[in-house]
């Protein structure tokens, strides 16, 4: 009889211990993971060995844009968003571009191309409607046009997306950007307007690795 009582007590203690361990364990929540749309990557993702040579249309100077290091591909888990996403970072040696980030999200993919002296956001996912606008960190981004082909510096580029960005600057002013991206080539034209100053870079030559 005493043996049975001891076994019951031991069984209860084991049960209580298992229950405490179970309650003390935190279940790992698996967050949704979003990857970057492959078609979008054809416009903005390039590997080591790629370079682009641009011409400044106002003063005739040239700029050679090359990758500083191979693109870094990995997941990101920002606090409070409730999901994780793929992100690709790239650094450039250039007169007007310093680095870029390509990111996925539940609604669309976008790329942030940072200038030497400021930054601007470019969203060029092909699933966005032409004329569609949205706001990101105060900047108004618009998908302006999708061209079957466009001629720049006597070269024909196909499948070109134009995006326009109005970014607040110095409280009352805005900087206006216009970007032209060609599929499998990248940035082919960049226009920047601030007050009465215009800057335009257009692609002369390139070599891309994807």
GROMACS .gro file of C-alpha atoms in nm:
model
  210
    1UNK     CA    1   0.000   0.000   0.000
    2UNK     CA    2   0.276   0.243   0.093
    3UNK     CA    3   0.451   0.153  -0.231
    4UNK     CA    4   0.141   0.243  -0.432
    5UNK     CA    5   0.106   0.575  -0.250
    6UNK     CA    6   0.471   0.657  -0.314
    7UNK     CA    7   0.432   0.573  -0.683
    8UNK     CA    8   0.124   0.796  -0.708
    9UNK     CA    9   0.309   1.084  -0.544
   10UNK     CA   10   0.607   1.030  -0.773
   11UNK     CA   11   0.380   1.018  -1.078
   12UNK     CA   12   0.211   1.342  -0.973
   13UNK     CA   13   0.547   1.513  -0.919
   14UNK     CA   14   0.668   1.405  -1.262
   15UNK     CA   15   0.343   1.529  -1.417
   16UNK     CA   16   0.373   1.865  -1.238
   17UNK     CA   17   0.737   1.895  -1.350
   18UNK     CA   18   0.647   1.822  -1.713
   19UNK     CA   19   0.361   2.074  -1.693
   20UNK     CA   20   0.593   2.343  -1.553
   21UNK     CA   21   0.849   2.278  -1.827
   22UNK     CA   22   0.577   2.295  -2.092
   23UNK     CA   23   0.437   2.621  -1.957
   24UNK     CA   24   0.783   2.770  -1.922
   25UNK     CA   25   0.878   2.692  -2.280
   26UNK     CA   26   0.806   2.964  -2.533
   27UNK     CA   27   0.669   2.841  -2.857
   28UNK     CA   28   0.868   2.982  -3.148
   29UNK     CA   29   0.637   3.172  -3.379
   30UNK     CA   30   0.722   3.122  -3.745
   31UNK     CA   31   0.673   3.455  -3.919
   32UNK     CA   32   0.578   3.478  -4.289
   33UNK     CA   33   0.884   3.517  -4.513
   34UNK     CA   34   0.858   3.723  -4.833
   35UNK     CA   35   1.104   3.683  -5.120
   36UNK     CA   36   1.179   3.936  -5.393
   37UNK     CA   37   0.988   3.894  -5.718
   38UNK     CA   38   1.221   3.743  -5.981
   39UNK     CA   39   1.098   3.972  -6.259
   40UNK     CA   40   1.172   4.274  -6.039
   41UNK     CA   41   1.526   4.148  -5.981
   42UNK     CA   42   1.594   4.158  -6.355
   43UNK     CA   43   1.582   4.540  -6.333
   44UNK     CA   44   1.787   4.605  -6.020
   45UNK     CA   45   1.999   4.305  -5.915
   46UNK     CA   46   2.347   4.265  -6.064
   47UNK     CA   47   2.653   4.071  -5.955
   48UNK     CA   48   3.022   4.144  -5.920
   49UNK     CA   49   3.184   4.231  -6.253
   50UNK     CA   50   2.900   4.458  -6.362
   51UNK     CA   51   2.968   4.820  -6.454
   52UNK     CA   52   2.787   5.113  -6.616
   53UNK     CA   53   2.936   5.426  -6.777
   54UNK     CA   54   2.715   5.737  -6.773
   55UNK     CA   55   2.736   6.076  -6.937
   56UNK     CA   56   2.634   6.399  -6.766
   57UNK     CA   57   2.413   6.563  -7.028
   58UNK     CA   58   2.479   6.914  -6.893
   59UNK     CA   59   2.858   6.927  -6.878
   60UNK     CA   60   2.964   6.622  -7.082
   61UNK     CA   61   3.156   6.453  -6.799
   62UNK     CA   62   3.155   6.076  -6.760
   63UNK     CA   63   3.099   5.855  -6.456
   64UNK     CA   64   3.201   5.491  -6.422
   65UNK     CA   65   2.975   5.303  -6.181
   66UNK     CA   66   3.105   4.969  -6.052
   67UNK     CA   67   3.023   4.737  -5.763
   68UNK     CA   68   3.242   4.776  -5.452
   69UNK     CA   69   3.166   4.426  -5.324
   70UNK     CA   70   2.947   4.130  -5.422
   71UNK     CA   71   2.577   4.182  -5.335
   72UNK     CA   72   2.485   4.056  -4.988
   73UNK     CA   73   2.168   3.844  -4.994
   74UNK     CA   74   1.994   3.755  -4.670
   75UNK     CA   75   1.677   3.763  -4.460
   76UNK     CA   76   1.575   4.055  -4.241
   77UNK     CA   77   1.354   4.043  -3.933
   78UNK     CA   78   1.254   4.397  -3.833
   79UNK     CA   79   1.086   4.444  -3.497
   80UNK     CA   80   0.711   4.490  -3.497
   81UNK     CA   81   0.635   4.415  -3.862
   82UNK     CA   82   0.509   4.062  -3.804
   83UNK     CA   83   0.698   3.916  -4.101
   84UNK     CA   84   1.050   3.862  -4.234
   85UNK     CA   85   1.170   3.949  -4.581
   86UNK     CA   86   1.455   3.902  -4.825
   87UNK     CA   87   1.696   4.194  -4.864
   88UNK     CA   88   1.990   4.245  -5.104
   89UNK     CA   89   2.247   4.519  -5.038
   90UNK     CA   90   2.502   4.649  -5.288
   91UNK     CA   91   2.769   4.920  -5.274
   92UNK     CA   92   2.887   5.128  -5.572
   93UNK     CA   93   3.189   5.334  -5.672
   94UNK     CA   94   3.031   5.626  -5.855
   95UNK     CA   95   2.997   6.004  -5.863
   96UNK     CA   96   2.626   5.995  -5.786
   97UNK     CA   97   2.538   5.649  -5.646
   98UNK     CA   98   2.669   5.509  -5.318
   99UNK     CA   99   2.465   5.195  -5.243
  100UNK     CA  100   2.134   5.021  -5.289
  101UNK     CA  101   1.893   4.797  -5.098
  102UNK     CA  102   1.642   4.571  -5.267
  103UNK     CA  103   1.364   4.455  -5.035
  104UNK     CA  104   1.052   4.241  -5.038
  105UNK     CA  105   0.727   4.319  -4.855
  106UNK     CA  106   0.373   4.173  -4.843
  107UNK     CA  107   0.243   4.429  -5.095
  108UNK     CA  108   0.530   4.505  -5.334
  109UNK     CA  109   0.906   4.490  -5.379
  110UNK     CA  110   1.112   4.805  -5.389
  111UNK     CA  111   1.468   4.929  -5.419
  112UNK     CA  112   1.636   5.216  -5.235
  113UNK     CA  113   1.920   5.373  -5.432
  114UNK     CA  114   2.119   5.613  -5.219
  115UNK     CA  115   2.299   5.910  -5.370
  116UNK     CA  116   2.633   6.041  -5.253
  117UNK     CA  117   2.474   6.346  -5.090
  118UNK     CA  118   2.117   6.229  -5.016
  119UNK     CA  119   1.887   5.936  -5.083
  120UNK     CA  120   1.580   5.850  -5.281
  121UNK     CA  121   1.349   5.555  -5.306
  122UNK     CA  122   1.265   5.385  -5.631
  123UNK     CA  123   0.980   5.140  -5.659
  124UNK     CA  124   0.971   4.975  -5.998
  125UNK     CA  125   0.791   4.646  -5.949
  126UNK     CA  126   0.621   4.566  -6.277
  127UNK     CA  127   0.294   4.466  -6.110
  128UNK     CA  128   0.231   4.828  -6.006
  129UNK     CA  129  -0.021   5.009  -6.221
  130UNK     CA  130   0.091   5.298  -6.438
  131UNK     CA  131  -0.004   5.622  -6.265
  132UNK     CA  132  -0.025   5.451  -5.926
  133UNK     CA  133   0.116   5.661  -5.642
  134UNK     CA  134   0.203   5.585  -5.283
  135UNK     CA  135   0.390   5.754  -4.999
  136UNK     CA  136   0.697   5.617  -4.823
  137UNK     CA  137   0.879   5.814  -4.550
  138UNK     CA  138   0.726   6.136  -4.680
  139UNK     CA  139   0.829   6.079  -5.042
  140UNK     CA  140   0.561   6.042  -5.311
  141UNK     CA  141   0.650   5.768  -5.560
  142UNK     CA  142   0.471   5.729  -5.892
  143UNK     CA  143   0.499   5.459  -6.155
  144UNK     CA  144   0.499   5.685  -6.462
  145UNK     CA  145   0.533   5.468  -6.771
  146UNK     CA  146   0.632   5.131  -6.914
  147UNK     CA  147   0.804   5.158  -7.253
  148UNK     CA  148   0.845   4.877  -7.502
  149UNK     CA  149   1.163   5.050  -7.615
  150UNK     CA  150   1.345   5.379  -7.569
  151UNK     CA  151   1.652   5.534  -7.740
  152UNK     CA  152   1.929   5.683  -7.526
  153UNK     CA  153   2.265   5.788  -7.672
  154UNK     CA  154   2.183   5.608  -7.999
  155UNK     CA  155   2.121   5.278  -7.818
  156UNK     CA  156   1.784   5.102  -7.805
  157UNK     CA  157   1.671   4.971  -7.465
  158UNK     CA  158   1.367   4.745  -7.428
  159UNK     CA  159   1.123   4.687  -7.140
  160UNK     CA  160   1.189   5.018  -6.966
  161UNK     CA  161   1.012   5.136  -6.650
  162UNK     CA  162   1.002   5.505  -6.555
  163UNK     CA  163   0.947   5.602  -6.193
  164UNK     CA  164   0.914   5.954  -6.052
  165UNK     CA  165   0.983   6.052  -5.691
  166UNK     CA  166   0.902   6.378  -5.512
  167UNK     CA  167   1.104   6.388  -5.192
  168UNK     CA  168   1.066   6.663  -4.928
  169UNK     CA  169   1.387   6.857  -4.864
  170UNK     CA  170   1.465   7.150  -4.635
  171UNK     CA  171   1.110   7.157  -4.494
  172UNK     CA  172   0.944   7.362  -4.770
  173UNK     CA  173   1.118   7.237  -5.084
  174UNK     CA  174   1.123   6.905  -5.270
  175UNK     CA  175   1.372   6.722  -5.486
  176UNK     CA  176   1.224   6.561  -5.796
  177UNK     CA  177   1.378   6.244  -5.938
  178UNK     CA  178   1.300   6.053  -6.254
  179UNK     CA  179   1.448   5.707  -6.311
  180UNK     CA  180   1.452   5.487  -6.620
  181UNK     CA  181   1.534   5.120  -6.563
  182UNK     CA  182   1.574   4.867  -6.844
  183UNK     CA  183   1.525   4.497  -6.788
  184UNK     CA  184   1.855   4.304  -6.763
  185UNK     CA  185   2.054   4.629  -6.786
  186UNK     CA  186   1.963   4.845  -6.485
  187UNK     CA  187   1.958   5.222  -6.457
  188UNK     CA  188   1.979   5.379  -6.803
  189UNK     CA  189   1.880   5.738  -6.720
  190UNK     CA  190   1.861   5.944  -6.403
  191UNK     CA  191   1.717   6.296  -6.376
  192UNK     CA  192   1.726   6.515  -6.067
  193UNK     CA  193   1.565   6.858  -6.030
  194UNK     CA  194   1.602   7.083  -5.728
  195UNK     CA  195   1.484   7.444  -5.753
  196UNK     CA  196   1.641   7.569  -6.078
  197UNK     CA  197   1.916   7.306  -6.094
  198UNK     CA  198   1.885   7.004  -6.322
  199UNK     CA  199   2.114   6.702  -6.334
  200UNK     CA  200   2.082   6.424  -6.591
  201UNK     CA  201   2.296   6.113  -6.628
  202UNK     CA  202   2.239   5.882  -6.927
  203UNK     CA  203   2.393   5.545  -7.002
  204UNK     CA  204   2.673   5.523  -7.260
  205UNK     CA  205   2.817   5.173  -7.215
  206UNK     CA  206   2.768   4.883  -6.979
  207UNK     CA  207   2.854   4.526  -6.890
  208UNK     CA  208   2.621   4.337  -6.657
  209UNK     CA  209   2.637   4.004  -6.479
  210UNK     CA  210   2.313   3.861  -6.338
   0.00000   0.00000   0.00000
